[in-house]
Coordinates of C-alpha atoms in Angstrom, one line a residue:
M1 CA 164.2 -68.5 -8.4
F2 CA 167.2 -66.1 -8.5
C3 CA 170.4 -66.2 -10.5
T4 CA 173.4 -66.6 -8.2
S5 CA 175.5 -64.6 -10.6
C6 CA 173.5 -61.5 -11.5
G7 CA 170.6 -61.8 -9.0
A8 CA 167.9 -61.7 -11.7
Q9 CA 164.7 -63.6 -11.0
N10 CA 164.0 -66.6 -13.3
D11 CA 161.3 -69.1 -13.8
E12 CA 161.8 -72.5 -12.2
S13 CA 161.7 -74.2 -15.6
N14 CA 164.7 -72.2 -17.0
M15 CA 168.0 -74.0 -17.2
F16 CA 170.0 -70.8 -17.8
C17 CA 169.5 -67.2 -16.5
T18 CA 167.6 -65.3 -19.1
V19 CA 169.6 -62.2 -18.3
C20 CA 173.3 -63.2 -18.0
G21 CA 173.2 -66.8 -19.4
T22 CA 174.6 -68.4 -16.2
P23 CA 173.4 -72.0 -15.5
L24 CA 170.7 -71.8 -12.8
E25 CA 171.1 -73.9 -9.6
H26 CA 167.8 -75.4 -8.6
D27 CA 168.8 -76.1 -5.1
S28 CA 166.5 -74.3 -2.7
V29 CA 169.4 -73.2 -0.5
Q30 CA 171.1 -71.5 -3.4
E31 CA 167.9 -69.8 -4.4
S32 CA 167.6 -68.1 -1.1
N33 CA 171.2 -66.8 -1.4
A34 CA 170.5 -64.3 -4.2
T35 CA 172.4 -61.1 -3.4
P36 CA 170.2 -58.9 -1.3
N37 CA 170.5 -55.2 -0.6
A38 CA 170.7 -54.4 3.1
D39 CA 168.0 -51.9 2.7
D40 CA 165.4 -53.4 0.4
G41 CA 166.2 -57.1 0.2
K42 CA 166.1 -57.1 -3.6
S43 CA 168.7 -58.4 -6.1
H44 CA 170.5 -55.7 -8.0
V45 CA 172.1 -55.0 -11.3
H46 CA 174.6 -52.1 -11.4
V47 CA 175.1 -49.6 -14.2
N48 CA 178.8 -48.7 -14.4
N49 CA 180.2 -45.4 -15.6
Q50 CA 180.8 -46.7 -19.1
G51 CA 177.1 -47.3 -19.7
Y52 CA 176.7 -51.1 -19.4
G53 CA 175.0 -52.9 -16.6
Y54 CA 176.6 -55.7 -14.5
G55 CA 176.0 -57.6 -11.4
Q56 CA 179.2 -59.4 -10.7
R57 CA 180.3 -59.0 -14.3
P58 CA 179.0 -57.0 -17.4
M59 CA 175.6 -58.1 -18.5
D60 CA 175.0 -59.8 -21.8
F61 CA 172.5 -57.4 -23.4
R62 CA 170.3 -60.0 -25.1
N63 CA 166.6 -60.4 -25.3
A64 CA 165.3 -62.2 -22.3
G65 CA 162.9 -64.2 -24.4
A66 CA 165.5 -65.7 -26.6
T67 CA 167.1 -69.0 -26.0
Q68 CA 170.3 -68.3 -24.1
M69 CA 173.6 -70.2 -24.0
P70 CA 176.4 -69.5 -21.6
T71 CA 178.8 -66.8 -23.0
P72 CA 182.6 -67.5 -22.7
M73 CA 184.1 -65.0 -20.3
A74 CA 187.4 -63.2 -21.0
Q75 CA 189.9 -62.6 -18.2
S76 CA 188.6 -59.9 -15.8
P77 CA 190.2 -56.5 -16.1
A78 CA 190.6 -54.3 -13.0
P79 CA 187.3 -53.5 -11.3
Q80 CA 185.7 -50.3 -12.6
P81 CA 184.1 -47.8 -10.2
S82 CA 180.4 -47.5 -10.5
M83 CA 178.4 -44.4 -10.5
A84 CA 177.0 -43.2 -7.2
Q85 CA 173.5 -43.7 -8.6
T86 CA 171.8 -44.9 -11.7
P87 CA 172.1 -42.2 -14.4
S88 CA 168.8 -40.3 -14.8
M89 CA 167.6 -40.2 -18.4
S90 CA 164.3 -40.3 -20.2
Q91 CA 164.0 -43.9 -21.6
P92 CA 161.8 -44.3 -24.7
S93 CA 159.5 -47.3 -24.7
M94 CA 161.2 -49.8 -27.1
S95 CA 162.4 -53.4 -27.1
T96 CA 165.2 -55.3 -28.7
P97 CA 163.9 -57.7 -31.4
A98 CA 164.0 -61.4 -30.4
G99 CA 167.1 -63.3 -31.3
T100 CA 169.3 -60.2 -31.9
T101 CA 172.3 -58.7 -30.0
A102 CA 172.5 -55.0 -29.1
P103 CA 175.3 -53.3 -31.0
G104 CA 178.8 -53.5 -29.5
T105 CA 177.8 -55.5 -26.5
A106 CA 178.0 -59.2 -27.1
G107 CA 180.8 -61.1 -25.3
M108 CA 181.9 -58.2 -23.1
P109 CA 184.7 -59.1 -20.7
N110 CA 184.2 -59.6 -17.0
A111 CA 184.4 -56.3 -15.1
G112 CA 185.3 -57.7 -11.7
T113 CA 183.5 -57.3 -8.4
A114 CA 180.4 -55.3 -8.5
A115 CA 180.2 -51.9 -6.9
V116 CA 177.3 -50.7 -4.7
P117 CA 174.2 -51.8 -6.6
A118 CA 171.4 -49.6 -7.8
P119 CA 168.0 -51.2 -7.2
V120 CA 165.7 -52.3 -9.9
Q121 CA 162.2 -53.7 -9.6
N122 CA 162.3 -56.8 -11.8
R123 CA 163.8 -58.4 -14.9
D124 CA 161.6 -56.7 -17.4
K125 CA 162.5 -53.2 -16.0
I126 CA 166.2 -54.1 -16.2
I127 CA 166.0 -55.3 -19.8
A128 CA 164.0 -52.2 -20.8
I129 CA 166.5 -49.8 -19.3
I130 CA 169.4 -51.5 -20.9
A131 CA 167.8 -51.8 -24.3
A132 CA 166.8 -48.1 -24.2
F133 CA 170.2 -47.0 -23.2
V134 CA 171.9 -49.0 -26.0
A135 CA 169.3 -47.6 -28.5
V136 CA 170.1 -44.1 -27.5
A137 CA 173.8 -44.8 -27.8
A138 CA 173.3 -46.3 -31.3
F139 CA 170.8 -43.9 -32.7
G140 CA 171.1 -40.8 -30.6
G141 CA 174.6 -39.8 -31.4
I142 CA 176.5 -41.2 -28.4
A143 CA 179.9 -42.6 -29.5
V144 CA 180.0 -46.4 -29.6
S145 CA 183.6 -46.2 -28.3
A146 CA 182.2 -44.9 -25.0
L147 CA 181.0 -48.4 -24.3
T148 CA 184.5 -49.9 -24.6
P149 CA 185.7 -51.1 -21.2
R150 CA 188.6 -49.0 -19.9
G151 CA 191.0 -51.9 -19.8
N152 CA 190.8 -52.3 -23.6
S153 CA 190.5 -48.6 -24.6
T154 CA 193.1 -46.8 -26.7
S155 CA 193.8 -43.1 -26.1
T156 CA 194.5 -41.0 -29.1
A157 CA 196.2 -37.6 -28.6
P158 CA 195.1 -34.7 -30.7
A159 CA 196.7 -34.7 -34.2
Q160 CA 198.3 -31.4 -33.4
S161 CA 200.2 -32.7 -30.4
A162 CA 203.1 -34.5 -32.1
Q163 CA 203.6 -31.8 -34.6
S164 CA 203.6 -29.1 -31.9
A165 CA 206.1 -31.0 -29.9
Q166 CA 208.4 -31.3 -32.8
S167 CA 208.1 -27.7 -33.9
S168 CA 208.7 -26.4 -30.4
Q169 CA 212.1 -28.1 -30.3
S170 CA 215.1 -26.1 -31.3
P171 CA 216.5 -26.9 -34.7
T172 CA 219.6 -28.9 -34.8
Y173 CA 222.6 -27.7 -36.9
G174 CA 225.6 -29.5 -38.2
G175 CA 226.3 -32.7 -40.2
S176 CA 226.8 -35.0 -37.2
D177 CA 225.3 -35.7 -33.8
E178 CA 227.9 -33.4 -32.3
A179 CA 226.4 -30.5 -34.2
S180 CA 225.2 -27.4 -32.4
T181 CA 221.7 -27.0 -31.3
G182 CA 219.7 -23.9 -30.6
T183 CA 218.2 -21.0 -32.4
P184 CA 220.8 -19.1 -34.5
E185 CA 221.6 -15.5 -33.5
Q186 CA 219.4 -13.0 -35.2
A187 CA 222.1 -10.5 -36.0
M188 CA 225.8 -10.6 -36.5
G189 CA 227.9 -9.2 -33.6
K190 CA 231.1 -7.2 -33.9
V191 CA 233.2 -8.8 -36.5
V192 CA 236.8 -9.8 -35.6
S193 CA 237.9 -12.1 -38.4
V194 CA 237.0 -12.6 -42.1
S195 CA 237.8 -14.8 -45.1
A196 CA 236.8 -14.5 -48.8
G197 CA 236.1 -17.6 -51.0
G198 CA 235.3 -18.2 -54.6
S199 CA 231.8 -16.8 -54.4
F200 CA 231.0 -16.3 -50.7
D201 CA 232.5 -14.7 -47.6
L202 CA 232.8 -15.9 -44.0
A203 CA 233.2 -13.9 -40.8
V204 CA 233.6 -14.5 -37.0
D205 CA 232.0 -12.2 -34.5
A206 CA 233.1 -11.3 -31.0
N207 CA 230.6 -13.9 -29.7
G208 CA 232.4 -16.7 -31.4
K209 CA 229.7 -17.2 -34.0
A210 CA 230.4 -17.9 -37.7
W211 CA 228.5 -16.0 -40.4
A212 CA 228.3 -16.3 -44.2
W213 CA 226.9 -14.5 -47.2
G214 CA 227.1 -14.9 -51.0
Y215 CA 226.4 -17.8 -53.2
N216 CA 225.0 -21.1 -51.7
G217 CA 224.8 -23.5 -54.7
H218 CA 226.9 -26.1 -52.8
G219 CA 225.8 -25.3 -49.3
Q220 CA 228.8 -23.1 -48.6
L221 CA 226.7 -20.8 -46.4
G222 CA 226.1 -23.8 -44.2
S223 CA 222.3 -23.6 -44.6
A224 CA 221.9 -27.0 -46.4
T225 CA 219.8 -25.7 -49.2
G226 CA 221.7 -27.4 -51.9
S227 CA 220.2 -25.0 -54.4
D228 CA 221.3 -22.0 -56.5
S229 CA 220.3 -19.7 -53.7
Q230 CA 222.3 -16.8 -52.3
S231 CA 222.1 -14.3 -49.5
T232 CA 223.2 -10.7 -49.6
K233 CA 222.9 -10.6 -45.8
P234 CA 224.9 -12.5 -43.2
V235 CA 223.4 -15.9 -42.1
Q236 CA 224.7 -17.8 -39.2
V237 CA 226.7 -21.0 -39.7
A238 CA 225.7 -22.9 -36.6
I239 CA 228.7 -24.7 -35.2
K240 CA 229.2 -26.3 -31.8
G241 CA 231.7 -24.4 -29.7
T242 CA 233.4 -21.0 -29.9
V243 CA 234.6 -20.2 -33.4
T244 CA 238.0 -18.5 -33.5
K245 CA 238.8 -18.5 -37.2
V246 CA 237.2 -19.3 -40.6
A247 CA 238.6 -20.1 -44.0
A248 CA 236.7 -19.9 -47.3
G249 CA 237.8 -22.1 -50.2
T250 CA 236.4 -22.1 -53.7
D251 CA 233.1 -23.6 -52.7
H252 CA 233.6 -24.9 -49.2
G253 CA 234.2 -23.5 -45.8
L254 CA 236.2 -24.3 -42.7
A255 CA 235.9 -23.1 -39.1
L256 CA 238.3 -23.6 -36.2
T257 CA 236.9 -23.7 -32.6
S258 CA 238.6 -22.9 -29.3
D259 CA 238.9 -26.6 -28.4
G260 CA 241.1 -27.2 -31.5
S261 CA 238.4 -28.9 -33.6
V262 CA 237.8 -28.2 -37.3
W263 CA 234.4 -28.0 -38.9
A264 CA 233.7 -28.1 -42.6
W265 CA 230.8 -27.7 -45.0
G266 CA 229.9 -27.0 -48.7
A267 CA 231.2 -28.7 -51.8
N268 CA 232.7 -32.1 -51.2
D269 CA 233.2 -33.5 -54.7
H270 CA 236.8 -34.3 -53.9
G271 CA 236.6 -34.9 -50.1
Q272 CA 237.5 -31.3 -49.1
V273 CA 235.0 -31.4 -46.2
G274 CA 237.1 -34.2 -44.7
D275 CA 234.3 -36.2 -43.1
G276 CA 235.3 -39.4 -44.9
S277 CA 232.2 -39.4 -47.1
A278 CA 231.9 -39.2 -50.8
A279 CA 228.9 -36.9 -50.7
V280 CA 228.9 -34.3 -53.5
S281 CA 228.2 -31.6 -50.9
V282 CA 227.7 -31.2 -47.2
G283 CA 225.1 -28.5 -46.5
K284 CA 225.6 -28.3 -42.7
P285 CA 228.8 -28.1 -40.8
T286 CA 230.4 -31.4 -39.9
K287 CA 233.3 -32.1 -37.7
V288 CA 236.4 -33.1 -39.6
T289 CA 237.5 -36.6 -38.9
G290 CA 240.5 -37.3 -36.7
L291 CA 241.7 -33.8 -36.1
S292 CA 242.5 -32.2 -32.7
G293 CA 244.9 -29.6 -31.3
V294 CA 244.6 -27.5 -34.5
T295 CA 245.8 -23.9 -34.3
D296 CA 245.3 -22.7 -37.9
I297 CA 243.3 -23.5 -41.0
D298 CA 243.2 -22.6 -44.7
A299 CA 241.0 -23.6 -47.6
G300 CA 242.1 -23.7 -51.3
D301 CA 240.5 -24.9 -54.5
R302 CA 238.8 -28.2 -53.4
Y303 CA 241.3 -29.0 -50.7
S304 CA 242.0 -28.0 -47.1
L305 CA 244.9 -27.5 -44.7
A306 CA 245.2 -27.6 -41.0
L307 CA 248.2 -26.7 -38.7
K308 CA 248.4 -28.5 -35.4
S309 CA 250.0 -27.3 -32.2
D310 CA 252.9 -29.8 -32.6
G311 CA 253.9 -28.0 -35.8
T312 CA 252.7 -30.6 -38.3
V313 CA 250.5 -29.9 -41.3
W314 CA 247.6 -32.0 -42.4
S315 CA 245.7 -31.9 -45.7
W316 CA 242.7 -33.5 -47.3
G317 CA 240.6 -33.1 -50.5
Y318 CA 241.6 -32.8 -54.2
G319 CA 245.1 -34.2 -54.9
D320 CA 245.5 -33.1 -58.5
G321 CA 248.9 -31.5 -59.2
G322 CA 250.2 -32.5 -55.7
R323 CA 248.3 -29.7 -54.0
T324 CA 247.7 -31.8 -50.9
G325 CA 251.5 -32.1 -50.5
H326 CA 251.7 -35.9 -50.9
G327 CA 253.7 -35.8 -54.1
I328 CA 253.0 -35.3 -57.8
G329 CA 252.7 -39.0 -58.2
N330 CA 250.1 -39.2 -55.5
S331 CA 247.2 -37.1 -56.8
E332 CA 244.3 -39.2 -55.5
D333 CA 241.6 -37.5 -53.5
T334 CA 242.0 -37.7 -49.7
L335 CA 238.7 -38.0 -47.9
E336 CA 240.2 -37.6 -44.4
P337 CA 243.2 -35.6 -43.1
Q338 CA 246.7 -37.0 -43.7
Q339 CA 249.9 -35.5 -42.4
I340 CA 252.2 -33.9 -45.0
A341 CA 255.5 -35.6 -44.7
G342 CA 258.7 -33.5 -44.5
L343 CA 257.2 -30.6 -42.6
S344 CA 257.8 -29.9 -38.9
G345 CA 258.0 -26.8 -36.8
V346 CA 255.5 -25.0 -39.0
I347 CA 254.1 -21.7 -37.7
D348 CA 252.0 -20.5 -40.7
I349 CA 250.2 -22.0 -43.7
G350 CA 248.5 -20.9 -46.9
A351 CA 246.3 -22.7 -49.4
G352 CA 246.4 -21.5 -53.0
T353 CA 244.4 -22.5 -55.9
K354 CA 246.7 -25.4 -56.9
H355 CA 249.6 -25.3 -54.4
G356 CA 250.2 -24.8 -50.8
I357 CA 252.8 -22.9 -48.7
A358 CA 254.2 -23.1 -45.2
L359 CA 256.5 -21.2 -42.9
T360 CA 258.7 -23.1 -40.5
N361 CA 260.9 -21.9 -37.6
S362 CA 263.5 -24.5 -36.7
G363 CA 266.2 -22.1 -35.7
E364 CA 265.6 -20.0 -38.8
Y365 CA 262.5 -19.1 -40.8
T366 CA 262.1 -21.2 -44.0
T367 CA 259.3 -21.0 -46.6
W368 CA 258.2 -24.2 -48.2
T369 CA 255.8 -24.8 -51.2
W370 CA 254.3 -27.8 -52.9
G371 CA 251.8 -28.6 -55.6
G372 CA 251.1 -26.5 -58.7
G373 CA 252.1 -29.4 -60.9
S374 CA 255.8 -29.1 -59.9
N375 CA 257.9 -32.1 -60.4
T376 CA 258.5 -32.7 -56.7
D377 CA 257.6 -35.4 -54.2
G378 CA 256.5 -33.0 -51.5
P379 CA 257.3 -29.6 -50.0
V380 CA 260.5 -27.9 -51.1
P381 CA 262.2 -24.9 -49.4
I382 CA 262.3 -21.5 -51.2
P383 CA 265.8 -20.1 -51.2
N384 CA 266.6 -16.6 -50.1
A385 CA 263.0 -16.0 -49.0
G386 CA 264.4 -13.8 -46.1
D387 CA 263.1 -13.2 -42.6
V388 CA 259.4 -14.1 -43.2
A389 CA 256.6 -13.5 -40.8
A390 CA 253.6 -14.7 -42.7
V391 CA 252.8 -16.6 -46.0
D392 CA 249.9 -17.0 -48.4
A393 CA 249.2 -18.5 -51.9
G394 CA 247.0 -17.6 -54.8
N395 CA 246.5 -19.0 -58.3
Q396 CA 250.0 -20.2 -59.1
Y397 CA 251.8 -17.4 -57.2
S398 CA 253.0 -16.9 -53.6
I399 CA 253.2 -13.9 -51.3
V400 CA 255.2 -13.5 -48.1
L401 CA 255.3 -10.8 -45.5
H402 CA 258.6 -10.0 -44.0
R403 CA 259.2 -9.0 -40.4
D404 CA 260.2 -5.5 -41.4
G405 CA 256.7 -5.0 -42.9
T406 CA 257.7 -5.4 -46.5
V407 CA 256.1 -7.8 -49.0
H408 CA 257.6 -10.2 -51.6
G409 CA 256.0 -12.3 -54.2
W410 CA 256.9 -14.9 -56.9
G411 CA 255.1 -17.0 -59.5
Q412 CA 252.3 -16.1 -61.9
N413 CA 252.2 -12.4 -62.6
D414 CA 250.2 -11.9 -65.8
K415 CA 247.6 -9.8 -63.9
G416 CA 250.1 -7.9 -61.8
Q417 CA 249.5 -10.0 -58.7
L418 CA 253.2 -9.7 -57.6
G419 CA 252.6 -5.9 -57.3
D420 CA 256.1 -4.9 -58.6
G421 CA 254.9 -3.0 -61.7
N422 CA 256.2 -5.7 -64.1
P423 CA 253.5 -8.1 -65.2
K424 CA 256.1 -10.4 -66.9
A425 CA 258.3 -11.2 -63.9
W426 CA 258.2 -14.6 -62.2
Q427 CA 261.1 -14.3 -59.8
A428 CA 260.8 -13.0 -56.3
Q429 CA 259.9 -9.3 -56.5
L430 CA 259.6 -6.7 -53.9
V431 CA 256.1 -5.1 -54.0
D432 CA 256.3 -1.4 -54.9
A433 CA 256.0 0.3 -51.5
E434 CA 255.5 3.9 -52.6
G435 CA 253.0 5.5 -50.4
M436 CA 252.2 2.2 -48.6
P437 CA 252.8 2.0 -44.8
S438 CA 254.4 -0.9 -43.0
I439 CA 252.3 -4.0 -43.7
T440 CA 250.9 -6.2 -40.8
A441 CA 248.9 -8.8 -42.8
I442 CA 248.5 -10.1 -46.3
S443 CA 245.9 -12.2 -48.2
A444 CA 246.1 -13.7 -51.7
G445 CA 243.1 -14.1 -53.9
D446 CA 242.8 -15.8 -57.2
S447 CA 244.6 -13.1 -59.1
H448 CA 244.7 -10.2 -56.7
V449 CA 246.3 -9.4 -53.3
L450 CA 245.2 -7.4 -50.2
A451 CA 247.5 -5.9 -47.6
L452 CA 246.7 -4.4 -44.2
G453 CA 248.6 -1.3 -43.2
S454 CA 249.8 -0.6 -39.7
D455 CA 247.5 2.5 -39.8
G456 CA 244.4 0.4 -40.6
S457 CA 244.5 1.2 -44.3
V458 CA 243.9 -1.5 -46.9
W459 CA 245.9 -1.8 -50.1
A460 CA 245.2 -4.0 -53.2
W461 CA 246.9 -4.9 -56.5
G462 CA 246.3 -7.3 -59.4
L463 CA 243.2 -8.1 -61.4
N464 CA 240.1 -5.9 -61.0
D465 CA 237.6 -7.3 -63.5
K466 CA 234.9 -7.7 -60.8
G467 CA 235.8 -4.7 -58.6
Q468 CA 237.9 -6.8 -56.2
L469 CA 240.5 -4.1 -55.8
G470 CA 237.8 -1.8 -54.4
S471 CA 239.4 1.2 -56.1
G472 CA 236.8 2.0 -58.8
S473 CA 239.5 1.8 -61.4
G474 CA 241.0 -1.0 -63.6
S475 CA 243.5 -3.7 -62.8
S476 CA 246.8 -2.5 -61.2
T477 CA 250.3 -3.9 -61.2
V478 CA 251.1 -1.7 -58.2
P479 CA 249.3 -1.3 -54.8
V480 CA 246.3 1.0 -54.8
Q481 CA 244.5 2.2 -51.6
V482 CA 241.0 0.9 -50.9
G483 CA 238.5 3.2 -49.3
V484 CA 238.8 1.6 -45.8
S485 CA 240.6 3.5 -43.1
N486 CA 240.1 1.5 -39.9
A487 CA 240.6 -2.2 -40.9
T488 CA 241.7 -4.9 -38.5
A489 CA 241.5 -8.0 -40.7
I490 CA 241.4 -8.7 -44.4
G491 CA 240.5 -11.6 -46.8
A492 CA 241.0 -12.0 -50.6
G493 CA 239.1 -14.7 -52.5
G494 CA 238.3 -15.6 -56.1
S495 CA 237.2 -12.3 -57.3
R496 CA 236.0 -10.7 -54.1
S497 CA 237.5 -9.1 -51.0
V498 CA 236.4 -8.6 -47.4
A499 CA 237.6 -6.6 -44.4
A500 CA 236.7 -6.2 -40.7
T501 CA 236.9 -2.8 -39.1
S502 CA 237.8 -1.5 -35.6
D503 CA 234.1 -0.7 -34.9
G504 CA 233.0 -4.3 -35.7
Q505 CA 231.8 -3.9 -39.3
A506 CA 232.2 -6.4 -42.1
L507 CA 232.9 -4.7 -45.5
S508 CA 232.7 -6.7 -48.7
W509 CA 233.4 -5.8 -52.3
G510 CA 234.1 -7.5 -55.6
D511 CA 231.9 -9.9 -57.7
G512 CA 230.4 -6.8 -59.3
T513 CA 230.6 -4.4 -56.4
S514 CA 233.5 -2.0 -56.8
S515 CA 233.4 -0.2 -53.4
P516 CA 233.3 -1.6 -49.8
T517 CA 229.8 -2.3 -48.6
E518 CA 228.8 -3.0 -45.1
M519 CA 227.3 -6.4 -44.5
K520 CA 224.4 -6.4 -42.0

């Protein structure tokens, strides 16, 4: 009699099919309905393209002579296409030991409706073919996973794929999800703006990119190394947007973009980065919290200043000595920008080591200072400062540029930083102008000053222990000319100086280098 499920021929005495385990129906009508092939009239077992045989479902590869019990069937997966014909392969003569199950085959799920059958002659031939095929798979090197039905298979991509996908993406820069993406420029363009810090310099090129070089122990180069590394060549500080100005503090940097946003990075031990965090350092640029409409920036010793388009001044960072402008009695660190009370109509700002300075224009030009340990509750006006055009602050001294191109200074003068030839004076003094042209820009370092002449010359005075005057001589209480003839921008820092030239070069000196050196 024939099995109604797989079509295999069975003895009349069998209760279950010796091939697939299906209960046999002993009705004579059912026997005559075994699935015939239109061509040869024989029942068929199909071999699918995954290597196991099935009639209307995958066959249970058990020995035909063993006592068989019905095998519970799992839910049928989608039907699998069969091969156009039975695979041709040399089959060794072997049989499966009685009472055992071929590896990886017991309880296989239903495969759905059978495809076009491939004829076989009888049950013994079927079993022999199947047993031989399984034996080859198990012992001849064919992967057992090849016998897994498609519906349950798991595809594993090459191990290289995920890594390649990750490495092919452009690196992301910045300390927030607003940070810029993309590969940094390989070379600095023509430099248009510069700033010198405690141990590093910053520059902006004509493409609106920010660049840095020098010491990077606190991430002040924006490269997030957090180590005692340094770079003698410019490296890009990747910032989202077009950078218009940079400001270098003692160990942190600021950048202003064309949309009025401020970005900060580097040392953050007193909140000078302004992102609201208490992280010791921030190695990649992060957008300063709550600031918009900013037109100018400056960075001092562990604190920062920003001037907004409405004429207000905002500060954050180290409050010691009142340097953030919130009063001598309010010296706590400020982790996010706060407005400095009492200042309005401001047009210029300067951040010194321990005090700040601002210039207002509310009908007349007024210079204000705060901090430095002074016994004041905030900014106070400086009397008789004159018709001032620009201001800046150093380490306990202030410098102002008048609209007639002359320079005044007051405060600490032990290193000659007021430039009047008298290192003992503290009152406002006129910088000795002998041989110096009309001045168009000023920059105050820790204990030295740079001035930009209308003819592109650069002048310096004050301390020169690290070559920051660029003159090749000692410290000077009067201005000396630096060997730069075509400067367009200047910056004085801790013990270093930097200048941009009309042909787009960035020249740096100080910190052990006594003459201007091109950075490239």
